[in-house]
Short mmCIF file of C-alpha atoms in Angstrom, two decimals:
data_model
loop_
_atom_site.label_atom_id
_atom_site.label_comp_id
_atom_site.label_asym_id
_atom_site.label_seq_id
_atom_site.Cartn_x
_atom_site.Cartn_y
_atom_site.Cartn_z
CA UNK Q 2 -139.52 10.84 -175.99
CA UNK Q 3 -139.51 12.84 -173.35
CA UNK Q 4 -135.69 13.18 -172.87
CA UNK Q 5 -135.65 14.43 -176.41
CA UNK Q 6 -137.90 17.47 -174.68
CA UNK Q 7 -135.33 17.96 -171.85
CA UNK Q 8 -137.89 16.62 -169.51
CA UNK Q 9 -135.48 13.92 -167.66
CA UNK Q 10 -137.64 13.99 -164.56
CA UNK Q 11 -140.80 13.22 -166.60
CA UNK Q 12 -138.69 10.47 -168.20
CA UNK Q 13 -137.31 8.52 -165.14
CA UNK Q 14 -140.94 8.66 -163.92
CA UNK Q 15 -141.74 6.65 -166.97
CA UNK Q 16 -138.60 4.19 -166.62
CA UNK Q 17 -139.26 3.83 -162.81
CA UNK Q 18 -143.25 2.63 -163.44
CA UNK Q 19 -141.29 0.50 -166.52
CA UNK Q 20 -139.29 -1.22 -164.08
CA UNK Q 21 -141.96 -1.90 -161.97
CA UNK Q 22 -143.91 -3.51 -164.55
CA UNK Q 23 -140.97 -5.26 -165.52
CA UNK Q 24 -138.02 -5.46 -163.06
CA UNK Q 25 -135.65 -7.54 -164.63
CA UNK Q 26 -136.26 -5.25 -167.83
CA UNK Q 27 -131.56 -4.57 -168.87
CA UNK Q 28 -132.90 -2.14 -171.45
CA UNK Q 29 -135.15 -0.11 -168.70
CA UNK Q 30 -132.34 0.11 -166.00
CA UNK Q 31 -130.03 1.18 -168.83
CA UNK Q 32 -132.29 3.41 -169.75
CA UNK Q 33 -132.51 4.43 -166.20
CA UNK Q 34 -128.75 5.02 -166.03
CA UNK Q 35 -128.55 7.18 -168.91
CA UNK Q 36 -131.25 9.50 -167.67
CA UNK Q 37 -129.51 9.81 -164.11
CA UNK Q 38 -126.58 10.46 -166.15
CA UNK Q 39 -128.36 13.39 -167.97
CA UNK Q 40 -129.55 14.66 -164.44
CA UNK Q 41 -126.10 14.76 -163.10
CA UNK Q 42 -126.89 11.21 -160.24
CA UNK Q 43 -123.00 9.56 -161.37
CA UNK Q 44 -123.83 7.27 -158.68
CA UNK Q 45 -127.34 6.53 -159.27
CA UNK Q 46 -126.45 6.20 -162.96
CA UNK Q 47 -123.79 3.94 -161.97
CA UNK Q 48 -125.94 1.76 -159.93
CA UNK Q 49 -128.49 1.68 -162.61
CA UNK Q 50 -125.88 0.23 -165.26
CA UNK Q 51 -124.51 -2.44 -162.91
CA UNK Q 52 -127.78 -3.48 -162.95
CA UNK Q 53 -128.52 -3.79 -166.17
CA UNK Q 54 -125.51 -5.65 -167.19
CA UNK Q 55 -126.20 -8.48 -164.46
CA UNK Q 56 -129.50 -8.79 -166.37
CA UNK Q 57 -127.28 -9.09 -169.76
CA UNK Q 58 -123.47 -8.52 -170.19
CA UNK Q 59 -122.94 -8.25 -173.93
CA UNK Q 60 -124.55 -4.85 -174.88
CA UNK Q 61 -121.76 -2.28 -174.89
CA UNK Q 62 -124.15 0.97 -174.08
CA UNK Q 63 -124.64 0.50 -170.43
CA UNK Q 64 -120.79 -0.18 -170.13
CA UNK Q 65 -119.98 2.56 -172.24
CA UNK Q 66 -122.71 5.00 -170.53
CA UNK Q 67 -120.85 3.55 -166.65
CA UNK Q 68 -117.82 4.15 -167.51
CA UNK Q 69 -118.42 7.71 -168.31
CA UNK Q 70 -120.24 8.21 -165.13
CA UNK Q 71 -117.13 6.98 -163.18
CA UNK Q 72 -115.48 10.12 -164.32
CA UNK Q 73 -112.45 8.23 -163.29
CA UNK Q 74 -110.60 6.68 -166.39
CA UNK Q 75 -108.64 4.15 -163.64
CA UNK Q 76 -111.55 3.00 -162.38
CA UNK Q 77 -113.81 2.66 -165.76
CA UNK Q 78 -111.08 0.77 -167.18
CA UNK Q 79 -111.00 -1.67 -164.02
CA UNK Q 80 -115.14 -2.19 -164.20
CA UNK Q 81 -113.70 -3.25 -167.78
CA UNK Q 82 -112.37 -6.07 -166.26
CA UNK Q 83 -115.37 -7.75 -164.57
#
């Protein structure tokens, strides 16, 4: 909710103490990477998607939501072929 409100600090606050809770959470790391996305980390969101696909692989988001981080079509399309 609160990303709807523009408040993407408040949010990865929330995510952060969700991953604590629950650390091998793939939705709350994607989560997590979409947020750092929003705030501009590329890295940090790209970290935060590479972790949530080594908890689970098949949802496309946090591929979709790396990739676009990566800013680099070359090297999106090679994390493609992990």
């Amino acid at each position: 909710a609160r990303t709807c409100l523009g408040d993407h600090a408040g949010a990865l606050g929330d995510i952060d103490a969700a991953i604590a809770a629950v650390p091998d959470s793939a939705w709350s790391h994607q989560r997590r990477g979409s947020v750092l996305q929003d705030l501009g980390d590329d890295e940090g969101c790209v970290a935060a998607c590479g972790r949530a696909l080594q908890l689970d692989p098949d949802p496309e988001h946090p591929w979709l939501v790396r990739g676009l981080s990566q800013r680099d079509p070359g090297a999106a399309l090679a994390d493609l072929g992990e």
